[in-house]
Short mmCIF file of C-alpha atoms in Angstrom, two decimals:
data_model
loop_
_atom_site.label_atom_id
_atom_site.label_comp_id
_atom_site.label_asym_id
_atom_site.label_seq_id
_atom_site.Cartn_x
_atom_site.Cartn_y
_atom_site.Cartn_z
CA MET A 1 -93.57 -15.63 16.26
CA ALA A 2 -90.77 -15.68 14.74
CA THR A 3 -89.41 -12.25 14.56
CA SER A 4 -88.62 -8.60 16.01
CA PRO A 5 -86.39 -5.62 14.79
CA LEU A 6 -84.19 -3.44 16.44
CA PHE A 7 -82.12 -0.56 15.12
CA SER A 8 -78.40 0.76 15.08
CA HIS A 9 -79.32 4.67 14.77
CA LEU A 10 -81.47 4.37 17.66
CA LYS A 11 -80.71 3.98 21.87
CA PRO A 12 -81.62 0.60 23.11
CA PRO A 13 -84.26 0.91 25.05
CA SER A 14 -81.07 -1.27 27.69
CA PRO A 15 -77.82 -2.88 27.10
CA SER A 16 -78.57 -5.26 28.81
CA CYS A 17 -77.32 -8.81 29.08
CA SER A 18 -79.12 -11.97 30.73
CA LEU A 19 -75.29 -12.40 32.07
CA PRO A 20 -74.15 -11.80 35.33
CA PRO A 21 -72.24 -8.63 35.96
CA ARG A 22 -69.42 -9.35 36.26
CA VAL A 23 -68.48 -9.93 31.60
CA LEU A 24 -70.83 -6.64 31.17
CA SER A 25 -69.20 -3.29 29.69
CA SER A 26 -70.34 0.13 28.19
CA SER A 27 -68.26 0.60 24.83
CA ARG A 28 -68.43 2.52 22.61
CA SER A 29 -66.23 0.31 19.52
CA PHE A 30 -68.46 -0.82 17.33
CA PRO A 31 -68.81 -4.55 17.08
CA PHE A 32 -66.26 -6.57 15.60
CA SER A 33 -65.77 -9.96 14.34
CA SER A 34 -65.26 -12.81 16.69
CA LEU A 35 -63.75 -14.31 14.10
CA ALA A 36 -60.19 -14.67 14.59
CA SER A 37 -57.29 -14.43 12.66
CA ALA A 38 -54.56 -16.61 12.85
CA SER A 39 -51.62 -18.21 10.58
CA PRO A 40 -53.10 -21.73 10.66
CA SER A 41 -50.00 -24.29 12.08
CA LYS A 42 -49.38 -28.26 10.56
CA ALA A 43 -51.39 -29.49 13.15
CA SER A 44 -54.77 -27.52 13.06
CA SER A 45 -54.43 -27.79 8.68
CA ASN A 46 -57.63 -30.28 9.09
CA ARG A 47 -59.32 -27.96 11.51
CA PRO A 48 -62.14 -26.27 9.14
CA ASN A 49 -63.10 -23.83 11.93
CA PRO A 50 -60.76 -20.90 13.03
CA PRO A 51 -59.77 -19.40 16.34
CA ILE A 52 -62.63 -18.00 17.91
CA ALA A 53 -61.75 -15.03 20.14
CA ALA A 54 -62.60 -14.27 23.74
CA LEU A 55 -64.88 -11.60 23.80
CA VAL A 56 -66.86 -10.01 22.22
CA GLU A 57 -69.70 -7.04 21.78
CA VAL A 58 -72.75 -6.71 20.49
CA GLY A 59 -75.08 -3.25 21.40
CA GLY A 60 -72.17 -1.61 23.54
CA VAL A 61 -72.01 -4.87 26.32
CA LYS A 62 -68.96 -7.24 25.88
CA ILE A 63 -69.83 -10.24 26.36
CA ALA A 64 -66.30 -12.51 27.45
CA LYS A 65 -66.97 -16.34 25.72
CA ASP A 66 -66.30 -18.41 28.88
CA ASP A 67 -69.11 -16.85 30.31
CA VAL A 68 -71.45 -17.99 27.35
CA VAL A 69 -70.17 -21.39 26.74
CA ARG A 70 -69.19 -23.46 30.04
CA GLU A 71 -68.33 -26.82 28.95
CA SER A 72 -67.95 -28.26 33.37
CA ASP A 73 -71.78 -26.87 33.60
CA PRO A 74 -74.31 -29.08 32.87
CA THR A 75 -76.87 -26.69 31.88
CA ASN A 76 -75.23 -24.80 29.26
CA ASN A 77 -75.21 -26.16 26.05
CA VAL A 78 -73.44 -23.89 23.41
CA PRO A 79 -70.41 -24.49 21.12
CA ASP A 80 -67.77 -22.59 20.03
CA ASN A 81 -69.44 -22.83 17.45
CA ILE A 82 -71.68 -20.94 18.19
CA PHE A 83 -70.97 -18.25 20.28
CA SER A 84 -67.96 -17.27 17.13
CA LYS A 85 -71.36 -16.02 15.35
CA ILE A 86 -71.98 -13.55 18.22
CA GLY A 87 -71.47 -10.93 17.75
CA LEU A 88 -71.57 -10.44 13.36
CA GLN A 89 -74.54 -9.30 13.63
CA LEU A 90 -75.08 -9.68 9.18
CA HIS A 91 -78.31 -7.74 9.22
CA ARG A 92 -76.62 -5.09 9.98
CA ARG A 93 -74.35 -4.77 6.32
CA ASP A 94 -75.63 -2.68 4.25
CA ASN A 95 -74.21 -5.22 1.01
CA HIS A 96 -75.21 -8.57 2.85
CA PRO A 97 -78.14 -10.05 1.79
CA ILE A 98 -79.73 -9.64 5.19
CA GLY A 99 -78.82 -6.15 5.44
CA ILE A 100 -80.54 -4.62 1.94
CA LEU A 101 -84.16 -6.98 2.51
CA LYS A 102 -83.92 -5.13 6.29
CA ASN A 103 -83.67 -2.09 4.75
CA ALA A 104 -85.98 -3.09 2.42
CA ILE A 105 -88.80 -3.54 5.38
CA TYR A 106 -86.91 -0.18 6.76
CA ASP A 107 -88.18 1.87 3.94
CA TYR A 108 -91.80 0.26 3.24
CA PHE A 109 -93.18 0.45 6.99
CA ASP A 110 -90.42 4.49 7.20
CA THR A 111 -92.95 5.62 4.06
CA SER A 112 -96.21 4.31 5.17
CA TYR A 113 -96.21 5.11 9.12
CA SER A 114 -94.33 8.23 7.90
CA SER A 115 -91.25 6.43 9.99
CA LYS A 116 -94.14 5.60 13.32
CA PHE A 117 -92.61 2.20 13.80
CA VAL A 118 -88.50 2.85 15.71
CA LYS A 119 -86.25 0.02 14.36
CA PHE A 120 -84.41 -1.46 17.25
CA ASP A 121 -81.25 -4.07 16.06
CA ASP A 122 -78.74 -4.34 18.56
CA LEU A 123 -80.04 -5.84 21.14
CA CYS A 124 -78.17 -8.20 22.75
CA PRO A 125 -78.60 -11.54 22.01
CA ILE A 126 -78.35 -12.85 25.16
CA VAL A 127 -82.14 -13.43 26.89
CA SER A 128 -83.44 -14.49 30.47
CA VAL A 129 -85.80 -17.56 30.25
CA GLN A 130 -88.81 -15.52 31.16
CA GLN A 131 -88.30 -13.11 28.80
CA ASN A 132 -88.00 -15.94 25.53
CA PHE A 133 -90.22 -17.46 27.12
CA ASP A 134 -92.26 -16.62 30.19
CA GLU A 135 -93.69 -13.28 28.58
CA VAL A 136 -94.21 -13.64 25.26
CA LEU A 137 -97.19 -16.90 27.10
CA VAL A 138 -95.23 -20.03 25.63
CA PRO A 139 -96.22 -22.46 27.87
CA ALA A 140 -93.96 -24.14 29.99
CA ASP A 141 -94.24 -27.63 29.16
CA HIS A 142 -93.58 -26.36 25.22
CA VAL A 143 -90.62 -28.05 23.00
CA SER A 144 -89.08 -25.55 22.26
CA ARG A 145 -88.11 -25.38 26.15
CA SER A 146 -86.47 -28.28 25.17
CA TYR A 147 -82.48 -28.40 25.50
CA ASN A 148 -83.11 -30.45 21.94
CA ASP A 149 -84.19 -26.69 20.57
CA THR A 150 -82.83 -24.07 22.43
CA TYR A 151 -79.25 -23.07 24.11
CA TYR A 152 -78.56 -23.00 27.24
CA VAL A 153 -76.15 -20.33 28.72
CA ASN A 154 -77.35 -21.78 32.19
CA ALA A 155 -81.45 -22.85 33.12
CA ASP A 156 -82.26 -19.71 33.63
CA THR A 157 -80.38 -17.58 30.69
CA VAL A 158 -80.36 -18.35 27.02
CA LEU A 159 -79.46 -17.46 23.48
CA ARG A 160 -82.90 -16.50 22.54
CA CYS A 161 -84.61 -17.99 19.38
CA HIS A 162 -87.05 -14.99 18.66
CA THR A 163 -87.04 -11.44 18.56
CA SER A 164 -90.61 -11.98 20.59
CA ALA A 165 -87.70 -12.23 23.50
CA HIS A 166 -87.60 -8.09 23.76
CA GLN A 167 -91.55 -7.16 23.14
CA ALA A 168 -92.76 -7.36 26.93
CA GLU A 169 -89.67 -4.72 27.74
CA LEU A 170 -90.43 -2.46 25.44
CA LEU A 171 -94.06 -2.07 25.47
CA ARG A 172 -93.26 -1.65 29.39
CA ASP A 173 -91.15 0.83 27.86
CA GLY A 174 -94.50 3.04 26.11
CA HIS A 175 -93.17 2.14 22.50
CA SER A 176 -96.60 1.72 20.49
CA TYR A 177 -94.96 1.28 16.78
CA PHE A 178 -91.41 -1.27 16.67
CA LEU A 179 -89.37 -3.17 14.69
CA VAL A 180 -86.75 -5.66 16.57
CA THR A 181 -84.07 -6.78 14.21
CA GLY A 182 -81.31 -9.19 15.15
CA ASP A 183 -79.91 -12.75 15.20
CA VAL A 184 -81.73 -15.82 16.84
CA TYR A 185 -80.04 -19.42 17.90
CA ARG A 186 -81.81 -22.79 17.95
CA ARG A 187 -80.67 -25.91 17.36
CA ASP A 188 -81.39 -28.48 14.40
CA SER A 189 -81.12 -29.67 11.49
CA ILE A 190 -78.02 -29.92 8.77
CA ASP A 191 -79.23 -29.39 5.45
CA SER A 192 -79.25 -26.08 2.83
CA THR A 193 -82.33 -24.05 4.21
CA HIS A 194 -81.50 -24.97 8.06
CA TYR A 195 -78.58 -23.31 10.21
CA PRO A 196 -78.50 -22.91 13.97
CA VAL A 197 -78.15 -18.91 14.17
CA PHE A 198 -80.71 -17.50 11.20
CA HIS A 199 -81.94 -13.52 11.66
CA GLN A 200 -85.29 -12.34 12.48
CA MET A 201 -88.16 -9.13 12.40
CA GLU A 202 -91.05 -9.06 14.10
CA GLY A 203 -93.18 -5.60 14.09
CA VAL A 204 -95.87 -4.58 17.14
CA ARG A 205 -98.71 -2.03 16.45
CA VAL A 206 -100.30 -0.74 19.86
CA PHE A 207 -103.42 0.83 19.42
CA SER A 208 -105.56 3.04 21.82
CA PRO A 209 -109.59 2.73 22.95
CA ASP A 210 -110.01 6.26 20.27
CA GLU A 211 -108.51 4.66 17.58
CA TRP A 212 -111.46 1.83 17.06
CA GLU A 213 -114.24 3.43 18.93
CA GLY A 214 -116.39 4.79 16.12
CA SER A 215 -114.62 2.84 13.58
CA GLY A 216 -118.15 0.06 13.39
CA ALA A 217 -115.51 -3.28 14.42
CA ASP A 218 -114.96 -4.24 18.16
CA ALA A 219 -110.84 -4.01 18.97
CA THR A 220 -109.71 -7.03 17.81
CA SER A 221 -112.12 -6.65 14.58
CA TYR A 222 -109.94 -3.53 14.01
CA ALA A 223 -106.37 -5.24 14.77
CA ALA A 224 -107.01 -7.07 12.32
CA MET A 225 -107.61 -5.88 9.25
CA ASP A 226 -104.76 -3.38 9.29
CA LEU A 227 -102.36 -5.43 9.92
CA LYS A 228 -103.56 -7.81 6.92
CA LYS A 229 -103.81 -4.56 5.32
CA CYS A 230 -100.25 -3.51 6.50
CA LEU A 231 -98.70 -6.95 5.38
CA GLU A 232 -100.31 -7.49 2.18
CA GLY A 233 -99.18 -3.98 1.05
CA LEU A 234 -95.67 -5.28 2.82
CA ALA A 235 -95.46 -8.25 0.32
CA ARG A 236 -96.54 -6.77 -2.57
CA HIS A 237 -93.62 -3.98 -1.36
CA LEU A 238 -90.84 -7.12 -1.66
CA PHE A 239 -91.96 -9.30 -4.19
CA GLY A 240 -95.00 -7.60 -6.64
CA ALA A 241 -98.01 -7.80 -7.88
CA VAL A 242 -98.07 -11.36 -6.01
CA GLU A 243 -101.40 -13.47 -5.51
CA MET A 244 -101.71 -13.55 -1.37
CA ARG A 245 -103.62 -15.40 0.28
CA TRP A 246 -104.23 -15.33 4.92
CA VAL A 247 -104.23 -18.79 6.97
CA ASP A 248 -105.70 -19.04 10.69
CA THR A 249 -102.92 -21.07 12.14
CA TYR A 250 -101.62 -20.91 16.15
CA PHE A 251 -98.74 -19.21 17.52
CA PRO A 252 -99.53 -18.87 21.69
CA PHE A 253 -98.62 -14.84 22.34
CA THR A 254 -101.30 -13.84 19.24
CA ASN A 255 -105.16 -14.57 19.16
CA PRO A 256 -106.52 -14.29 16.15
CA SER A 257 -102.98 -15.93 14.21
CA PHE A 258 -102.51 -15.59 10.67
CA GLU A 259 -99.70 -16.40 7.79
CA LEU A 260 -99.57 -14.85 4.70
CA GLU A 261 -98.30 -16.79 2.39
CA ILE A 262 -98.14 -15.60 -1.81
CA TYR A 263 -98.30 -17.44 -5.16
CA PHE A 264 -94.24 -17.37 -6.06
CA GLN A 265 -92.20 -19.01 -8.76
CA GLU A 266 -95.23 -21.46 -9.68
CA ARG A 267 -95.45 -22.08 -6.28
CA TRP A 268 -97.53 -21.12 -2.09
CA MET A 269 -94.61 -20.12 -0.08
CA GLU A 270 -95.06 -18.90 3.52
CA VAL A 271 -93.90 -15.80 4.03
CA LEU A 272 -94.88 -15.01 7.44
CA GLY A 273 -96.73 -14.97 10.76
CA CYS A 274 -98.40 -12.60 12.40
CA GLY A 275 -101.75 -12.22 14.77
CA VAL A 276 -103.24 -10.18 16.88
CA THR A 277 -101.59 -9.90 20.68
CA GLU A 278 -102.46 -11.35 23.48
CA GLN A 279 -104.77 -9.11 26.21
CA GLU A 280 -102.59 -10.69 28.36
CA ILE A 281 -99.74 -9.41 27.16
CA LEU A 282 -101.03 -6.00 26.86
CA SER A 283 -102.17 -6.38 30.25
CA ARG A 284 -99.07 -6.85 32.27
CA ASN A 285 -96.69 -4.40 30.45
CA GLY A 286 -99.17 -1.41 31.27
CA ARG A 287 -101.49 -1.65 28.39
CA LYS A 288 -104.68 -3.04 29.39
CA ASP A 289 -107.00 -1.09 27.52
CA CYS A 290 -105.13 -1.59 25.18
CA VAL A 291 -104.93 -3.56 21.51
CA ALA A 292 -101.61 -4.40 19.33
CA TRP A 293 -101.00 -6.78 16.81
CA ALA A 294 -97.25 -8.64 16.00
CA PHE A 295 -95.71 -10.56 12.75
CA GLY A 296 -92.65 -12.21 12.45
CA LEU A 297 -90.81 -13.10 9.34
CA GLY A 298 -87.39 -14.79 8.50
CA LEU A 299 -85.47 -13.28 7.22
CA GLU A 300 -82.81 -15.86 5.36
CA ARG A 301 -85.95 -17.59 4.16
CA LEU A 302 -87.35 -14.79 2.03
CA ALA A 303 -83.34 -13.30 1.23
CA MET A 304 -82.90 -17.58 -0.89
CA VAL A 305 -85.75 -16.53 -2.83
CA LEU A 306 -85.21 -13.47 -3.51
CA PHE A 307 -81.90 -13.59 -4.25
CA ASP A 308 -82.30 -16.80 -5.91
CA ILE A 309 -79.55 -18.21 -3.05
CA PRO A 310 -79.88 -21.95 -3.14
CA ASP A 311 -77.79 -22.36 0.21
CA ILE A 312 -77.87 -20.99 3.83
CA ARG A 313 -74.26 -21.63 4.92
CA LEU A 314 -74.17 -18.70 1.77
CA PHE A 315 -74.51 -15.94 3.65
CA TRP A 316 -71.73 -16.67 6.44
CA SER A 317 -69.03 -17.50 3.40
CA THR A 318 -66.47 -14.17 3.39
CA ASP A 319 -65.44 -15.35 -0.53
CA GLN A 320 -65.12 -12.12 -2.50
CA ARG A 321 -67.25 -14.21 -5.08
CA PHE A 322 -70.04 -14.14 -2.25
CA THR A 323 -69.80 -11.16 -0.78
CA SER A 324 -68.79 -8.74 -4.77
CA GLN A 325 -72.06 -9.57 -5.57
CA PHE A 326 -74.83 -7.33 -3.53
CA SER A 327 -74.12 -3.56 -3.28
CA ASP A 328 -76.73 -1.34 -0.55
CA GLY A 329 -80.20 -0.62 -1.71
CA LYS A 330 -80.01 -3.51 -4.72
CA LEU A 331 -83.04 -5.69 -3.69
CA GLY A 332 -83.11 -9.46 -5.36
CA VAL A 333 -79.66 -9.23 -7.73
CA LYS A 334 -80.14 -12.48 -8.64
CA PHE A 335 -76.79 -14.44 -7.09
CA LYS A 336 -74.39 -16.21 -9.44
CA PRO A 337 -72.96 -19.70 -8.83
CA PHE A 338 -69.28 -19.27 -8.86
CA SER A 339 -68.50 -23.12 -8.60
CA LYS A 340 -69.53 -26.95 -7.90
CA PHE A 341 -66.91 -28.69 -5.56
CA PRO A 342 -68.25 -32.01 -5.73
CA PRO A 343 -69.35 -33.92 -2.33
CA CYS A 344 -67.49 -36.87 -0.68
CA TYR A 345 -70.77 -38.73 1.37
CA LYS A 346 -70.15 -40.53 4.66
CA ASP A 347 -72.14 -42.98 6.88
CA ILE A 348 -71.80 -43.52 10.35
CA SER A 349 -74.18 -46.73 11.78
CA PHE A 350 -74.86 -47.13 15.57
CA TRP A 351 -77.55 -48.10 18.35
CA ILE A 352 -79.07 -45.18 19.34
CA THR A 353 -80.27 -44.79 23.42
CA ASP A 354 -83.23 -43.29 24.81
CA SER A 355 -81.77 -40.11 25.42
CA PHE A 356 -80.49 -39.58 20.99
CA THR A 357 -81.86 -37.32 19.27
CA GLU A 358 -80.93 -35.56 15.77
CA ASN A 359 -80.83 -32.48 16.80
CA ASN A 360 -77.41 -33.34 18.97
CA LEU A 361 -76.02 -34.61 16.35
CA CYS A 362 -76.22 -32.79 13.56
CA GLU A 363 -74.17 -29.93 16.57
CA VAL A 364 -71.53 -32.67 16.62
CA VAL A 365 -71.11 -33.43 13.31
CA ARG A 366 -71.54 -29.30 13.64
CA GLY A 367 -68.88 -28.36 16.43
CA ILE A 368 -66.19 -30.80 13.92
CA ALA A 369 -66.76 -30.39 10.86
CA GLY A 370 -68.09 -26.53 10.61
CA ASP A 371 -69.91 -25.56 7.95
CA LEU A 372 -68.46 -28.24 5.66
CA ALA A 373 -71.35 -30.41 6.75
CA GLU A 374 -73.95 -30.00 4.19
CA GLU A 375 -76.67 -32.07 4.72
CA VAL A 376 -77.60 -34.75 7.65
CA LYS A 377 -80.00 -37.05 6.71
CA LEU A 378 -81.52 -40.10 8.49
CA ILE A 379 -82.00 -42.49 5.29
CA ASP A 380 -81.86 -46.43 7.06
CA ASN A 381 -83.09 -47.28 10.41
CA PHE A 382 -84.08 -50.91 11.81
CA THR A 383 -84.58 -52.20 15.69
CA ASN A 384 -83.96 -55.83 16.49
CA LYS A 385 -84.89 -59.13 17.98
CA LYS A 386 -83.72 -57.57 22.00
CA GLY A 387 -86.41 -53.89 20.56
CA ILE A 388 -82.78 -52.12 19.81
CA THR A 389 -82.57 -49.42 17.22
CA SER A 390 -79.80 -49.32 14.66
CA HIS A 391 -79.60 -45.79 12.80
CA CYS A 392 -77.67 -44.89 9.58
CA TYR A 393 -76.94 -41.18 8.65
CA ARG A 394 -75.60 -39.93 5.57
CA ILE A 395 -73.12 -36.89 6.18
CA THR A 396 -72.81 -35.08 2.94
CA PHE A 397 -69.34 -32.90 3.71
CA ARG A 398 -68.52 -29.91 1.09
CA SER A 399 -67.73 -26.62 0.76
CA MET A 400 -68.42 -23.85 -1.17
CA GLU A 401 -65.42 -21.53 -2.26
CA ARG A 402 -62.40 -25.49 -2.95
CA SER A 403 -62.61 -29.54 -3.37
CA LEU A 404 -61.69 -30.51 -0.34
CA THR A 405 -59.33 -33.67 -0.19
CA ASP A 406 -59.31 -36.86 0.69
CA ASP A 407 -56.93 -36.66 3.80
CA GLU A 408 -59.73 -33.69 4.50
CA ILE A 409 -62.22 -36.18 4.60
CA ASN A 410 -61.26 -38.78 6.24
CA HIS A 411 -59.78 -37.05 8.60
CA LEU A 412 -63.18 -34.80 9.40
CA GLN A 413 -65.15 -38.37 9.51
CA TRP A 414 -62.78 -40.45 11.51
CA ASN A 415 -63.47 -37.27 14.39
CA VAL A 416 -67.18 -37.68 14.14
CA ARG A 417 -67.10 -41.08 14.65
CA GLU A 418 -65.19 -40.95 17.53
CA ALA A 419 -66.99 -38.11 19.34
CA VAL A 420 -71.00 -39.23 18.10
CA GLN A 421 -69.26 -42.06 20.32
CA ASN A 422 -67.44 -40.76 23.57
CA LYS A 423 -70.80 -37.43 22.97
CA LEU A 424 -73.73 -39.07 22.45
CA HIS A 425 -72.82 -42.61 24.16
CA VAL A 426 -74.38 -44.94 21.66
CA THR A 427 -72.12 -47.50 20.04
CA LEU A 428 -71.20 -48.00 16.77
CA ARG A 429 -71.87 -50.76 14.21
#
């Protein structure tokens, strides 16, 4: 599943991160931006990324940069640009599309369930491997556990890749209705719909035996029917009177599992994943005789559709021409493009090795170009007579706020070529 929600005005179950104790301390100050302001020097004028603060704060927990980004640790793959997003918490900004959508979903659950759902949205994104994978039954050999897909602080600690990482703890704490919202982190491709940091919401409802006994349905069927009724109502709340369909699918933590699709803007669109919680999760966390359902949704995916936002990078923009278009409670206000600057295309070709992955290439490009990298796309590949394979990638550079100069683009491309060769151990062509 792809989500879990949490709400700031309620006390979180525990403001703890899976980091060495020396970097964690309580504080009542409001989480601050991890992007420090500084006047650009002449030497750094071509760099797209601003300086990064050495400390951020989430949910009363202070997180030091040196304990998240460790270049000397071979088990660490968190770059500076990912650390810079920790603490920004777009989902807690009431005038931001992500926050507006979160609040609209909250309104639905408050109205439909008499405010029974406890909301969490300020939980620390640094969690243990056990929380992120083991406690939600992700198999030991699952691809999501690889360093290619997940950001590891060390061998036992990760940046959560789904809000489900908090599910077991909340069940142990006795919560039977809860929503968890937060920023999640995954190493991914570069294009208009993918970004290494995005936001999810998860909902869980637990039923005791007296709630389904006498209904004429078994526990699993009862929970599944209630789940579908709840989420069909949510879809109507967000999208209006749309046609819907349920698709059977698979998740490690639910059985049966479903995806809800709606027919919107003349196409079928997946809205969320959900299912009846695996009994093993409930039994492990003090709910042996209960049944539960859970759902998860990606806020960016829905917000891009509801607000007509064409590029996922825009959610991180601080340009007033973007931020001023949205206001608290105004769901679905259509984004008005303020400009369309020209793209610049640069190709890079190299002979790959067995260890090469596209996600690693994208990490290198992002680390140098930041959000000026619009897309990285494989446009050609071939294998020579010696069995060595060559890839050619086209990198699209484009700013959403200004025109880029030839000098800037050439400088970025030169640095990308150098870093690709040195960090990925490939041979440039």
